[in-house]
Amino acid sequence: MKNLIVANWKMNPDSQKKAEEIFNGIKNGASGAGAEVVVCPPFVYLSALRGLVLGAQNVFYKEGGAFTSGISAVMLKNLDVKYVIIGHSESRRYLKETDEIINIKIKEAIGAGLKVIFCVGETKEQRLAGEKNIVLEKQIKLGLQNIEDYSKLNIAYEPIWAIGTGDNCSVRETQESIDFVRSLVPANVRILYGGSVKSENSGDYIKKAGANGLLVGGASLDAEEFIKIIKSAD
Ligand code: PGA
């Protein structure tokens, strides 16, 4: 199973020209990499970017019709998008996504033939209260309820306190959490780590903590840095 290195650009950059520049930089450096590389730009740039595997950062939970602002899984599939991030903590927080909505989205995405990067993770308070595993188990059980086909599923363990903070999770704690997540799903599901990944720590998450890949936010907007992260997974 190849490692999966995913760029999550979030709501960046602010123009298509800049998106193309970063994307082309990544494309030039990523050729020949041992890992599978996926770039998830904002929806508006998806059709302008070609030459690397694309992912979307979210999807609507209904199939199509009168849902103003919605983007369906089938629309993404028809745009040749291969992956979709579902359940990111920022979508849970700012879009008020519940485990139930996330479950429907995962079913829609798999039904449309998309591969899923399903995000789970605990807050700082939950971690300090010793509730991490309870939170992870609940998110995974509810998010994957009544899903039988795991062949398109990847899970990203992203401790919320580590996202965008520079306070990345230690290798030991990441390994424990990844092992716990792995114990809840079939062995063919790739388990990624995300949260303040940079080229200085990326190799350790793969080689020491046993992650099958990385979900990279801030550092994926710098093509050179992201290429180093991709190569560290070889
Ligand atoms: P970060 O974001 O790498 O900027 O911490 C990771 C993510 O939110 O997926």
Short mmCIF file of C-alpha atoms and ligand atoms in Angstrom, two decimals:
data_model
loop_
_atom_site.label_atom_id
_atom_site.label_comp_id
_atom_site.label_asym_id
_atom_site.label_seq_id
_atom_site.Cartn_x
_atom_site.Cartn_y
_atom_site.Cartn_z
CA MET A 1 0.00 0.00 0.00
CA LYS A 2 1.48 3.36 -1.10
CA ASN A 3 1.71 6.23 1.35
CA LEU A 4 -0.80 8.98 0.65
CA ILE A 5 0.39 12.60 0.91
CA VAL A 6 -2.45 15.10 0.71
CA ALA A 7 -2.25 18.89 0.31
CA ASN A 8 -5.16 20.63 2.01
CA TRP A 9 -5.00 24.22 0.81
CA LYS A 10 -8.03 25.26 2.86
CA MET A 11 -9.29 28.73 1.75
CA ASN A 12 -6.02 29.56 -0.06
CA PRO A 13 -4.59 31.02 -2.25
CA ASP A 14 -6.68 34.06 -3.19
CA SER A 15 -6.31 33.86 -6.99
CA GLN A 16 -6.29 31.20 -9.69
CA LYS A 17 -2.93 32.47 -10.92
CA LYS A 18 -1.33 31.77 -7.54
CA ALA A 19 -3.08 28.39 -7.36
CA GLU A 20 -1.60 27.45 -10.73
CA GLU A 21 1.87 28.57 -9.65
CA ILE A 22 1.85 26.44 -6.50
CA PHE A 23 0.26 23.51 -8.31
CA ASN A 24 2.80 23.56 -11.14
CA GLY A 25 5.63 23.79 -8.63
CA ILE A 26 4.34 20.71 -6.85
CA LYS A 27 3.78 18.90 -10.15
CA ASN A 28 7.37 19.45 -11.29
CA GLY A 29 8.84 18.19 -8.05
CA ALA A 30 6.43 15.35 -7.36
CA SER A 31 7.12 13.28 -10.46
CA GLY A 32 8.78 10.01 -9.61
CA ALA A 33 7.72 10.15 -5.96
CA GLY A 34 7.02 6.83 -4.30
CA ALA A 35 3.96 8.19 -2.49
CA GLU A 36 0.55 8.88 -3.98
CA VAL A 37 0.13 12.68 -4.06
CA VAL A 38 -3.24 14.45 -3.94
CA VAL A 39 -3.87 18.21 -4.02
CA CYS A 40 -7.13 19.55 -2.56
CA PRO A 41 -7.60 23.18 -3.67
CA PRO A 42 -10.75 25.25 -3.08
CA PHE A 43 -13.65 24.15 -5.35
CA VAL A 44 -13.26 27.19 -7.65
CA TYR A 45 -9.80 26.12 -8.84
CA LEU A 46 -10.50 22.43 -9.38
CA SER A 47 -11.21 22.65 -13.11
CA ALA A 48 -8.16 24.84 -13.80
CA LEU A 49 -5.62 22.43 -12.33
CA ARG A 50 -4.46 19.38 -14.28
CA GLY A 51 -1.62 16.89 -14.04
CA LEU A 52 -1.84 15.70 -10.44
CA VAL A 53 -4.56 13.77 -8.64
CA LEU A 54 -7.17 16.20 -7.30
CA GLY A 55 -9.28 16.11 -4.20
CA ALA A 56 -12.08 18.37 -2.95
CA GLN A 57 -12.20 19.74 0.59
CA ASN A 58 -15.84 18.88 1.16
CA VAL A 59 -19.03 17.78 -0.58
CA PHE A 60 -22.72 18.39 -0.03
CA TYR A 61 -24.72 15.59 1.56
CA LYS A 62 -27.52 15.44 -1.02
CA GLU A 63 -27.35 14.20 -4.57
CA GLY A 64 -28.51 17.20 -6.59
CA GLY A 65 -31.33 19.67 -7.12
CA ALA A 66 -32.55 22.67 -5.12
CA PHE A 67 -29.64 23.11 -2.70
CA THR A 68 -28.22 26.58 -3.25
CA SER A 69 -24.42 26.56 -2.91
CA GLY A 70 -24.23 22.76 -2.85
CA ILE A 71 -21.56 20.78 -4.72
CA SER A 72 -22.48 17.13 -5.17
CA ALA A 73 -20.27 14.06 -5.18
CA VAL A 74 -21.32 13.29 -8.76
CA MET A 75 -20.29 16.80 -9.88
CA LEU A 76 -16.84 16.21 -8.40
CA LYS A 77 -16.58 12.78 -10.00
CA ASN A 78 -17.53 14.24 -13.38
CA LEU A 79 -14.79 16.85 -12.98
CA ASP A 80 -12.30 13.98 -12.63
CA VAL A 81 -11.78 14.67 -8.94
CA LYS A 82 -10.64 11.46 -7.24
CA TYR A 83 -10.68 12.24 -3.51
CA VAL A 84 -12.76 14.23 -1.07
CA ILE A 85 -11.94 15.34 2.48
CA ILE A 86 -14.92 14.75 4.78
CA GLY A 87 -15.32 15.65 8.45
CA HIS A 88 -12.39 18.04 8.73
CA SER A 89 -12.46 19.70 12.15
CA GLU A 90 -12.82 23.14 10.53
CA SER A 91 -15.93 21.94 8.63
CA ARG A 92 -17.27 20.35 11.81
CA ARG A 93 -16.72 23.64 13.60
CA TYR A 94 -17.55 26.37 11.10
CA LEU A 95 -20.16 24.52 9.02
CA LYS A 96 -21.64 22.81 12.07
CA GLU A 97 -21.21 19.35 10.56
CA THR A 98 -22.37 16.54 12.81
CA ASP A 99 -21.26 12.91 12.80
CA GLU A 100 -24.60 12.04 11.19
CA ILE A 101 -24.12 14.51 8.32
CA ILE A 102 -20.56 13.30 7.89
CA ASN A 103 -21.83 9.72 7.66
CA ILE A 104 -24.26 10.68 4.87
CA LYS A 105 -21.50 12.56 3.04
CA ILE A 106 -19.17 9.56 3.19
CA LYS A 107 -21.92 7.33 1.78
CA GLU A 108 -22.67 9.83 -1.01
CA ALA A 109 -18.98 10.11 -1.90
CA ILE A 110 -18.35 6.36 -1.94
CA GLY A 111 -21.57 5.84 -3.90
CA ALA A 112 -20.35 8.29 -6.55
CA GLY A 113 -16.99 6.49 -6.78
CA LEU A 114 -14.88 9.02 -4.90
CA LYS A 115 -12.15 8.08 -2.45
CA VAL A 116 -12.63 9.55 0.99
CA ILE A 117 -10.23 11.16 3.46
CA PHE A 118 -12.29 11.00 6.63
CA CYS A 119 -10.91 13.25 9.40
CA VAL A 120 -11.15 12.51 13.10
CA GLY A 121 -9.47 14.06 16.12
CA GLU A 122 -9.85 15.31 19.66
CA THR A 123 -9.76 18.82 21.14
CA LYS A 124 -7.18 19.92 23.67
CA GLU A 125 -9.79 19.71 26.45
CA GLN A 126 -10.82 16.17 25.50
CA ARG A 127 -7.18 15.12 25.42
CA LEU A 128 -6.48 16.60 28.84
CA ALA A 129 -9.60 14.92 30.24
CA GLY A 130 -8.28 11.56 29.02
CA GLU A 131 -11.19 11.20 26.58
CA LYS A 132 -9.22 10.95 23.36
CA ASN A 133 -10.01 7.34 22.53
CA ILE A 134 -13.67 7.72 23.44
CA VAL A 135 -13.94 10.69 21.07
CA LEU A 136 -12.09 8.93 18.25
CA GLU A 137 -14.18 5.77 18.62
CA LYS A 138 -17.44 7.75 18.59
CA GLN A 139 -16.46 9.77 15.52
CA ILE A 140 -15.43 6.62 13.67
CA LYS A 141 -18.44 4.51 14.69
CA LEU A 142 -20.97 7.23 13.81
CA GLY A 143 -19.13 8.46 10.73
CA LEU A 144 -18.91 4.96 9.28
CA GLN A 145 -22.31 3.66 10.37
CA ASN A 146 -23.84 1.23 7.85
CA ILE A 147 -20.87 1.51 5.51
CA GLU A 148 -19.69 -1.86 4.25
CA ASP A 149 -17.32 -0.89 1.47
CA TYR A 150 -14.08 0.32 3.05
CA SER A 151 -12.05 0.01 -0.14
CA LYS A 152 -12.27 3.76 -0.87
CA LEU A 153 -11.73 4.86 2.71
CA ASN A 154 -8.73 6.63 4.24
CA ILE A 155 -8.79 8.07 7.75
CA ALA A 156 -6.80 11.13 8.80
CA TYR A 157 -6.06 11.38 12.50
CA GLU A 158 -5.80 15.12 13.15
CA PRO A 159 -5.59 16.23 16.78
CA ILE A 160 -7.41 19.57 16.69
CA TRP A 161 -4.90 21.20 19.03
CA ALA A 162 -2.13 20.41 16.55
CA ILE A 163 -3.79 21.92 13.47
CA GLY A 164 -2.20 25.17 12.33
CA THR A 165 -0.58 25.73 15.71
CA GLY A 166 2.98 24.49 15.22
CA ASP A 167 2.30 22.30 18.25
CA ASN A 168 2.56 19.03 16.36
CA CYS A 169 1.75 15.74 18.07
CA SER A 170 4.72 13.72 19.34
CA VAL A 171 5.71 10.61 17.42
CA ARG A 172 4.84 8.39 20.40
CA GLU A 173 1.38 9.84 20.92
CA THR A 174 0.69 9.80 17.20
CA GLN A 175 1.69 6.16 17.04
CA GLU A 176 -0.65 5.29 19.93
CA SER A 177 -3.57 7.12 18.33
CA ILE A 178 -2.92 5.66 14.90
CA ASP A 179 -2.75 2.16 16.38
CA PHE A 180 -6.02 2.78 18.18
CA VAL A 181 -7.75 4.04 15.01
CA ARG A 182 -6.31 1.10 13.11
CA SER A 183 -7.80 -1.32 15.63
CA LEU A 184 -11.30 -0.02 14.73
CA VAL A 185 -11.19 -0.50 10.95
CA PRO A 186 -10.04 -3.15 8.44
CA ALA A 187 -6.30 -3.39 7.82
CA ASN A 188 -6.52 -2.08 4.24
CA VAL A 189 -7.66 1.38 5.40
CA ARG A 190 -4.78 3.87 5.27
CA ILE A 191 -4.40 5.93 8.45
CA LEU A 192 -2.87 9.38 7.91
CA TYR A 193 -1.59 11.94 10.38
CA GLY A 194 -2.33 15.67 10.09
CA GLY A 195 -1.50 18.69 12.25
CA SER A 196 1.46 21.07 11.79
CA VAL A 197 3.31 18.69 9.47
CA LYS A 198 6.52 20.17 8.04
CA SER A 199 9.47 18.66 6.23
CA GLU A 200 11.39 18.43 9.53
CA ASN A 201 8.84 16.10 11.12
CA SER A 202 7.06 14.46 8.17
CA GLY A 203 9.42 11.50 7.75
CA ASP A 204 9.08 10.57 11.43
CA TYR A 205 5.30 10.30 11.21
CA ILE A 206 5.62 7.80 8.37
CA LYS A 207 8.72 5.91 9.48
CA LYS A 208 8.45 6.02 13.26
CA ALA A 209 4.76 6.59 14.07
CA GLY A 210 3.60 4.23 11.33
CA ALA A 211 1.26 6.62 9.51
CA ASN A 212 0.31 5.56 5.98
CA GLY A 213 0.37 9.16 4.86
CA LEU A 214 -0.05 12.81 5.81
CA LEU A 215 -2.70 15.51 5.51
CA VAL A 216 -0.77 18.76 5.16
CA GLY A 217 -2.30 22.23 5.51
CA GLY A 218 -0.06 25.29 5.76
CA ALA A 219 3.11 23.61 4.51
CA SER A 220 1.38 22.43 1.31
CA LEU A 221 1.08 26.02 0.05
CA ASP A 222 4.85 26.19 -0.35
CA ALA A 223 5.67 23.92 -3.30
CA GLU A 224 9.31 23.39 -2.33
CA GLU A 225 8.44 22.51 1.25
CA PHE A 226 5.62 20.22 0.16
CA ILE A 227 7.93 18.41 -2.26
CA LYS A 228 10.34 17.76 0.62
CA ILE A 229 7.43 16.31 2.61
CA ILE A 230 6.44 14.09 -0.34
CA LYS A 231 10.02 12.83 -0.66
CA SER A 232 10.31 12.17 3.07
CA ALA A 233 7.66 9.47 2.66
CA ASP A 234 9.81 7.46 0.21
P1 PGA B 1 -1.84 22.24 9.20
O1 PGA B 1 -3.32 21.74 8.79
O2 PGA B 1 -0.86 21.34 8.46
O3 PGA B 1 -1.78 23.66 8.71
O4 PGA B 1 -1.73 22.09 10.66
C1 PGA B 1 -3.62 20.39 8.66
C2 PGA B 1 -5.08 20.20 8.30
O5 PGA B 1 -5.91 20.96 8.82
O6 PGA B 1 -5.44 19.33 7.50
#
